[in-house]
Tab-separated table of C-alpha atoms in Angstrom:
chain	number	residue	atom	x	y	z
A	1	MET	CA	7.816	232.126	177.193
A	2	PRO	CA	8.749	228.003	177.608
A	3	GLU	CA	10.941	229.058	180.240
A	4	LEU	CA	13.463	226.748	182.278
A	5	PRO	CA	10.796	224.684	184.227
A	6	GLU	CA	8.816	223.722	181.398
A	7	VAL	CA	12.279	222.724	179.712
A	8	GLU	CA	13.073	220.882	181.641
A	9	ALA	CA	9.952	219.550	182.250
A	10	LEU	CA	9.351	218.289	178.182
A	11	ARG	CA	12.860	216.897	177.831
A	12	ASP	CA	12.025	214.340	180.693
A	13	PHE	CA	9.106	214.305	178.624
A	14	LEU	CA	10.848	213.510	175.462
A	15	THR	CA	13.609	211.853	177.070
A	16	GLU	CA	10.956	208.891	177.998
A	17	HIS	CA	9.919	209.202	174.596
A	18	LEU	CA	12.194	209.712	172.540
A	19	THR	CA	15.457	207.935	173.544
A	20	GLY	CA	16.072	205.138	171.469
A	21	ARG	CA	13.074	205.693	169.473
A	22	GLU	CA	14.659	205.781	165.787
A	23	ILE	CA	13.553	209.220	163.767
A	24	VAL	CA	11.859	208.224	160.382
A	25	ARG	CA	10.923	211.977	158.744
A	26	VAL	CA	12.216	215.319	159.941
A	27	LEU	CA	9.598	217.677	157.712
A	28	PRO	CA	9.837	221.402	157.633
A	29	VAL	CA	6.769	223.309	156.778
A	30	ALA	CA	7.976	226.660	157.605
A	31	ILE	CA	11.112	226.968	155.977
A	32	SER	CA	12.813	229.829	158.026
A	33	VAL	CA	12.294	228.321	161.180
A	34	LEU	CA	15.633	226.402	160.333
A	35	LYS	CA	19.173	228.343	160.893
A	36	THR	CA	21.515	225.767	159.455
A	37	TYR	CA	22.155	223.642	156.499
A	38	ASP	CA	24.803	221.818	157.635
A	39	PRO	CA	23.912	218.636	158.266
A	40	PRO	CA	21.188	218.494	156.047
A	41	LEU	CA	17.839	217.560	158.381
A	42	THR	CA	18.032	214.093	156.525
A	43	ALA	CA	21.227	213.635	158.867
A	44	LEU	CA	18.840	212.904	161.580
A	45	GLU	CA	16.496	210.404	159.395
A	46	GLY	CA	17.354	206.786	160.225
A	47	ARG	CA	19.193	207.387	163.752
A	48	ARG	CA	17.969	206.158	166.796
A	49	VAL	CA	17.999	208.930	169.276
A	50	ALA	CA	20.345	208.518	171.973
A	51	ALA	CA	19.462	211.073	174.963
A	52	VAL	CA	16.933	214.488	175.405
A	53	HIS	CA	19.058	217.610	177.162
A	54	ARG	CA	18.542	221.059	178.136
A	55	HIS	CA	20.911	223.620	177.842
A	56	GLY	CA	18.936	227.256	179.470
A	57	LYS	CA	15.834	227.644	177.170
A	58	PHE	CA	17.309	225.235	174.650
A	59	LEU	CA	16.091	221.107	173.838
A	60	ASP	CA	18.172	218.963	172.535
A	61	VAL	CA	17.641	216.361	171.145
A	62	GLU	CA	20.783	213.985	170.427
A	63	THR	CA	21.395	210.996	167.580
A	64	ALA	CA	23.384	208.122	168.557
A	65	ASP	CA	26.662	208.217	166.156
A	66	GLY	CA	24.582	211.396	164.170
A	67	PRO	CA	24.021	215.507	164.653
A	68	HIS	CA	21.739	217.225	167.211
A	69	LEU	CA	18.638	218.558	166.421
A	70	VAL	CA	18.492	221.775	169.102
A	71	THR	CA	15.224	223.814	169.141
A	72	HIS	CA	14.253	227.594	170.715
A	73	LEU	CA	10.632	227.968	171.048
A	74	ALA	CA	11.156	232.015	172.202
A	75	ARG	CA	7.863	233.421	172.860
A	76	ALA	CA	5.550	231.820	171.261
A	77	GLY	CA	6.912	228.565	169.988
A	78	TRP	CA	5.323	224.974	171.841
A	79	LEU	CA	6.038	221.191	170.947
A	80	HIS	CA	2.811	219.006	170.830
A	81	TRP	CA	3.600	215.498	170.800
A	82	LYS	CA	1.281	213.198	168.759
A	83	ASP	CA	1.445	209.512	170.189
A	84	GLY	CA	-0.163	208.867	166.296
A	85	LEU	CA	0.769	211.460	163.610
A	86	PRO	CA	-1.719	213.021	160.499
A	87	SER	CA	-0.742	210.857	157.636
A	88	GLY	CA	0.539	212.366	154.670
A	89	MET	CA	2.674	215.604	154.191
A	90	PRO	CA	1.426	218.638	155.326
A	91	LYS	CA	1.421	221.464	153.255
A	92	PRO	CA	3.276	225.041	153.604
A	93	GLY	CA	0.772	228.239	154.905
A	94	LYS	CA	-0.109	230.595	157.278
A	95	GLY	CA	-1.017	228.141	159.550
A	96	PRO	CA	1.233	227.678	163.364
A	97	LEU	CA	2.889	224.595	162.603
A	98	ALA	CA	6.634	224.824	161.087
A	99	LEU	CA	8.397	221.321	161.599
A	100	ARG	CA	7.306	217.755	162.623
A	101	VAL	CA	9.409	214.777	163.393
A	102	ALA	CA	8.203	211.799	162.842
A	103	LEU	CA	8.854	208.287	164.316
A	104	GLU	CA	9.247	205.248	163.796
A	105	THR	CA	5.882	204.010	166.042
A	106	GLY	CA	4.197	206.279	163.889
A	107	ALA	CA	4.826	208.999	166.622
A	108	GLY	CA	6.418	211.833	166.787
A	109	PHE	CA	6.042	215.056	167.722
A	110	ASP	CA	5.294	219.144	165.608
A	111	LEU	CA	6.888	222.252	166.896
A	112	THR	CA	4.656	225.186	165.982
A	113	GLU	CA	3.921	228.954	166.760
A	114	ALA	CA	1.688	231.333	167.248
A	115	GLY	CA	1.517	234.580	165.594
A	116	THR	CA	3.040	237.228	163.493
A	117	GLN	CA	6.613	237.390	164.721
A	118	LYS	CA	8.178	234.379	163.425
A	119	ARG	CA	10.825	233.765	166.200
A	120	LEU	CA	11.304	229.876	166.746
A	121	ALA	CA	14.828	228.409	165.810
A	122	VAL	CA	16.140	225.152	164.825
A	123	TYR	CA	19.999	223.714	164.358
A	124	VAL	CA	20.798	220.765	163.566
A	125	VAL	CA	24.491	220.980	164.370
A	126	ALA	CA	27.503	218.180	165.592
A	127	ASP	CA	27.801	219.750	168.716
A	128	PRO	CA	25.170	222.265	170.489
A	129	GLN	CA	28.169	224.361	171.474
A	130	GLN	CA	27.320	225.209	167.495
A	131	VAL	CA	24.398	227.674	168.133
A	132	PRO	CA	25.193	230.496	169.420
A	133	GLY	CA	22.900	231.085	171.483
A	134	VAL	CA	24.076	227.988	173.631
A	135	ALA	CA	27.183	228.773	173.617
A	136	ARG	CA	26.904	231.859	174.967
A	137	LEU	CA	24.740	230.814	177.870
A	138	GLY	CA	25.771	231.789	181.452
A	139	PRO	CA	25.880	228.749	184.443
A	140	ASP	CA	22.626	226.821	185.047
A	141	PRO	CA	20.474	227.584	188.202
A	142	LEU	CA	19.637	224.676	188.806
A	143	ALA	CA	23.033	223.196	188.629
A	144	ASP	CA	24.420	221.414	191.520
A	145	ASP	CA	27.714	223.777	191.574
A	146	PHE	CA	25.607	226.842	191.663
A	147	ASP	CA	25.635	227.570	195.339
A	148	GLU	CA	25.864	231.331	196.759
A	149	ALA	CA	29.429	231.862	196.159
A	150	ARG	CA	29.009	231.736	192.544
A	151	PHE	CA	26.072	233.311	192.551
A	152	ALA	CA	27.554	236.423	193.976
A	153	ALA	CA	30.824	236.372	191.925
A	154	LEU	CA	27.950	236.489	188.980
A	155	LEU	CA	26.188	239.873	190.859
A	156	ASP	CA	29.317	240.999	191.457
A	157	GLY	CA	30.232	244.640	190.071
A	158	GLU	CA	26.865	244.384	188.360
A	159	ARG	CA	24.962	247.595	187.228
A	160	ARG	CA	22.047	246.264	186.160
A	161	GLN	CA	18.861	246.358	187.543
A	162	LEU	CA	18.007	243.217	189.318
A	163	LYS	CA	14.971	242.531	186.212
A	164	GLY	CA	17.246	242.445	183.474
A	165	ALA	CA	20.419	240.671	185.432
A	166	LEU	CA	18.152	237.943	185.717
A	167	ARG	CA	17.265	237.623	182.094
A	168	ASP	CA	19.995	238.073	180.904
A	169	GLN	CA	20.783	234.453	179.443
A	170	SER	CA	24.490	235.107	179.729
A	171	LEU	CA	24.551	235.503	183.678
A	172	ILE	CA	22.552	232.855	184.692
A	173	ALA	CA	20.940	230.911	181.949
A	174	GLY	CA	16.859	229.816	181.419
A	175	VAL	CA	15.319	232.582	183.672
A	176	GLY	CA	12.848	234.410	181.542
A	177	ASN	CA	9.996	237.408	181.970
A	178	ALA	CA	7.495	235.146	184.059
A	179	TYR	CA	10.202	233.186	186.859
A	180	SER	CA	12.369	236.599	186.950
A	181	ASP	CA	9.264	238.045	188.189
A	182	GLU	CA	8.434	235.251	190.570
A	183	ILE	CA	12.350	235.604	191.804
A	184	LEU	CA	12.188	239.142	192.576
A	185	TYR	CA	8.453	238.683	194.427
A	186	ALA	CA	9.696	235.702	196.654
A	187	ALA	CA	12.888	237.520	197.574
A	188	LYS	CA	10.823	240.974	198.561
A	189	MET	CA	12.800	243.093	196.326
A	190	SER	CA	11.973	245.445	194.082
A	191	PRO	CA	13.227	244.046	189.795
A	192	PHE	CA	14.735	248.106	189.659
A	193	LYS	CA	16.732	247.329	192.594
A	194	LEU	CA	20.660	247.525	191.061
A	195	ALA	CA	22.708	243.878	191.539
A	196	ALA	CA	25.387	245.692	192.795
A	197	SER	CA	24.170	247.237	195.748
A	198	LEU	CA	22.746	244.198	197.425
A	199	THR	CA	24.229	243.239	200.402
A	200	ASP	CA	25.569	239.743	201.348
A	201	ALA	CA	22.305	239.146	203.736
A	202	GLU	CA	19.643	239.904	200.344
A	203	THR	CA	22.581	238.106	197.657
A	204	ALA	CA	21.741	235.840	200.401
A	205	ARG	CA	17.492	235.922	199.843
A	206	LEU	CA	17.705	236.326	196.176
A	207	TYR	CA	20.038	233.005	195.534
A	208	ALA	CA	17.646	231.107	197.866
A	209	ALA	CA	14.102	232.494	195.813
A	210	LEU	CA	16.090	231.600	192.739
A	211	ARG	CA	16.719	228.094	193.652
A	212	GLY	CA	13.195	228.042	195.282
A	213	THR	CA	11.528	229.202	192.574
A	214	LEU	CA	12.532	227.295	189.956
A	215	THR	CA	12.836	224.166	191.961
A	216	GLU	CA	9.221	224.352	193.055
A	217	ALA	CA	8.209	225.072	189.329
A	218	VAL	CA	10.179	221.666	188.250
A	219	GLU	CA	8.696	219.351	190.431
A	220	ARG	CA	5.050	220.894	189.709
A	221	SER	CA	6.088	220.512	185.759
A	222	ARG	CA	7.580	217.065	186.072
A	223	GLY	CA	5.257	213.805	185.238
A	224	ILE	CA	2.736	216.540	183.137
A	225	ALA	CA	2.111	215.663	179.916
A	226	ALA	CA	3.833	218.297	177.285
A	227	GLY	CA	0.080	219.993	175.616
A	228	ARG	CA	-0.592	220.644	179.566
A	229	LEU	CA	2.443	221.997	180.379
A	230	LYS	CA	1.203	226.138	179.211
A	231	ALA	CA	-1.858	225.886	182.235
A	232	GLU	CA	0.362	224.122	184.764
A	233	LYS	CA	3.209	227.010	184.312
A	234	LYS	CA	-0.054	230.285	184.479
A	235	SER	CA	-1.619	228.462	187.644
A	236	GLY	CA	1.425	228.272	189.492
A	237	LEU	CA	2.310	231.989	189.162
A	238	ARG	CA	1.832	234.464	191.711
A	239	VAL	CA	2.699	237.976	190.739
A	240	HIS	CA	3.211	237.398	186.937
A	241	GLY	CA	0.455	238.071	184.234
A	242	ARG	CA	-1.502	238.995	187.539
A	243	ALA	CA	-1.576	242.760	187.347
A	244	GLY	CA	-4.884	244.468	189.070
A	245	GLU	CA	-4.910	240.968	190.877
A	246	PRO	CA	-4.645	241.208	195.642
A	247	CYS	CA	-1.490	239.882	196.490
A	248	PRO	CA	-1.143	236.134	197.611
A	249	VAL	CA	0.725	237.166	200.883
A	250	CYS	CA	-0.801	240.741	201.754
A	251	GLY	CA	-3.736	241.440	199.379
A	252	ASP	CA	-2.153	244.548	198.464
A	253	THR	CA	-2.839	244.862	194.194
A	254	ILE	CA	-0.563	244.002	191.917
A	255	ARG	CA	1.160	246.312	189.399
A	256	GLU	CA	2.397	246.680	186.377
A	257	VAL	CA	5.300	248.209	184.279
A	258	SER	CA	4.981	248.173	180.826
A	259	PHE	CA	8.119	248.175	177.728
A	260	SER	CA	7.932	247.969	174.194
A	261	ASP	CA	7.430	244.993	173.915
A	262	SER	CA	6.724	242.933	177.875
A	263	SER	CA	5.645	244.689	181.525
A	264	LEU	CA	6.668	242.889	184.666
A	265	GLN	CA	4.549	242.975	187.597
A	266	TYR	CA	5.038	242.906	191.679
A	267	CYS	CA	3.669	244.317	195.164
A	268	PRO	CA	4.202	247.446	195.951
A	269	THR	CA	3.686	246.229	198.943
A	270	CYS	CA	5.738	243.295	199.765
A	271	GLN	CA	8.541	244.924	196.669
A	272	THR	CA	9.091	248.289	196.633
A	273	GLY	CA	7.992	249.558	200.385
A	274	GLY	CA	4.639	250.136	199.162
A	275	LYS	CA	5.089	252.624	196.652
A	276	PRO	CA	4.078	251.700	192.777
A	277	LEU	CA	7.333	252.243	190.159
A	278	ALA	CA	7.385	254.730	188.076
A	279	ASP	CA	7.155	253.643	183.877
A	280	ARG	CA	10.314	251.875	182.565
A	281	ARG	CA	11.457	255.048	181.005
A	282	MET	CA	11.980	256.579	184.001
A	283	SER	CA	13.632	254.025	185.850
A	284	ARG	CA	12.589	255.742	189.298
A	285	LEU	CA	10.408	255.400	192.422
A	286	LEU	CA	7.220	257.742	191.906
A	287	LYS	CA	8.310	260.691	194.425
C-alpha cells in the first residue's frame, strides 16, 4: 500500500506535471471506483489544476474555481503517468484500469488497481473534508507543528499496542503497515508494546524514529518518476517484507507475525530482547 512517503512523492510529481494544465476528459473505466456523484466527474473537465495536496495517504487534485479530485490508492492501487495517453476510449473490463485523466497537452494519468479486492476510491468534492477518510485524519507526522509534546499527548493513555496505534489514521495520518514496522525497528521497540507504557525517554526515541524514518523515505523518493516509486520503497525497507533475511544491524534473522490480512516483520535481538513474538492472536511473548 502506498503510504505517506510515496504519496508525498506523487504529490510532488503531480504538482510539477499538472499545475496550470487543463483537464479535458475524466473517464471512469471501473464505475465502482467512484464514491461520489455530485459534483459529477464532468465538473472537472475544462478546468485548470490549481494545486495538488496530500492528506495522509489521500491525493487531492484541486481545480481552479472548481471541485477537488481526491484519490485513495488503497492496498493495490497506483498512478501511472503517460506523456501521451492512448487514443480512443478505454473499454471497461477485467483489467486493472479504473480511471483515466486526460490533459489538453495529450498527457495524463491512469489510476489502476491490481487484484480482486477493489478498494481504490475516487471522490469529486467541493471540499476534501467532505471525504470521510480525510475528515477523520489525525495530525500529519511531518507537519512543522507536530513536535514531541504533541506526539506524547496523542499516546497518553493509549492502551493499544504500538503497531496498531501507529497505523491508526485518526491518531496519526499516513503511516501504514510497512513504515510502522520500519519506525519500530528504528526505535528498537516491540510492535506489541503498549503505547501507554512508554517512558518519557522511550516516547522521545519513538518520536525521533517516526520523524526520521518518514523524512528519509520522502527524501529518497523525491524526484523519482511515479513508475519507479514502488521499487524505491522496497529497496529502502530494512525489516518490512524481509522475513528470513539477516538483520542489517545485528545479523539476527528477521521474523514475521501473520494476521488474517497482513503481517509484520521485526528483529528479535534489536526489538524484543531476543525473544520471538507469539502469534498475534495470543498477543504476548513466547515464554
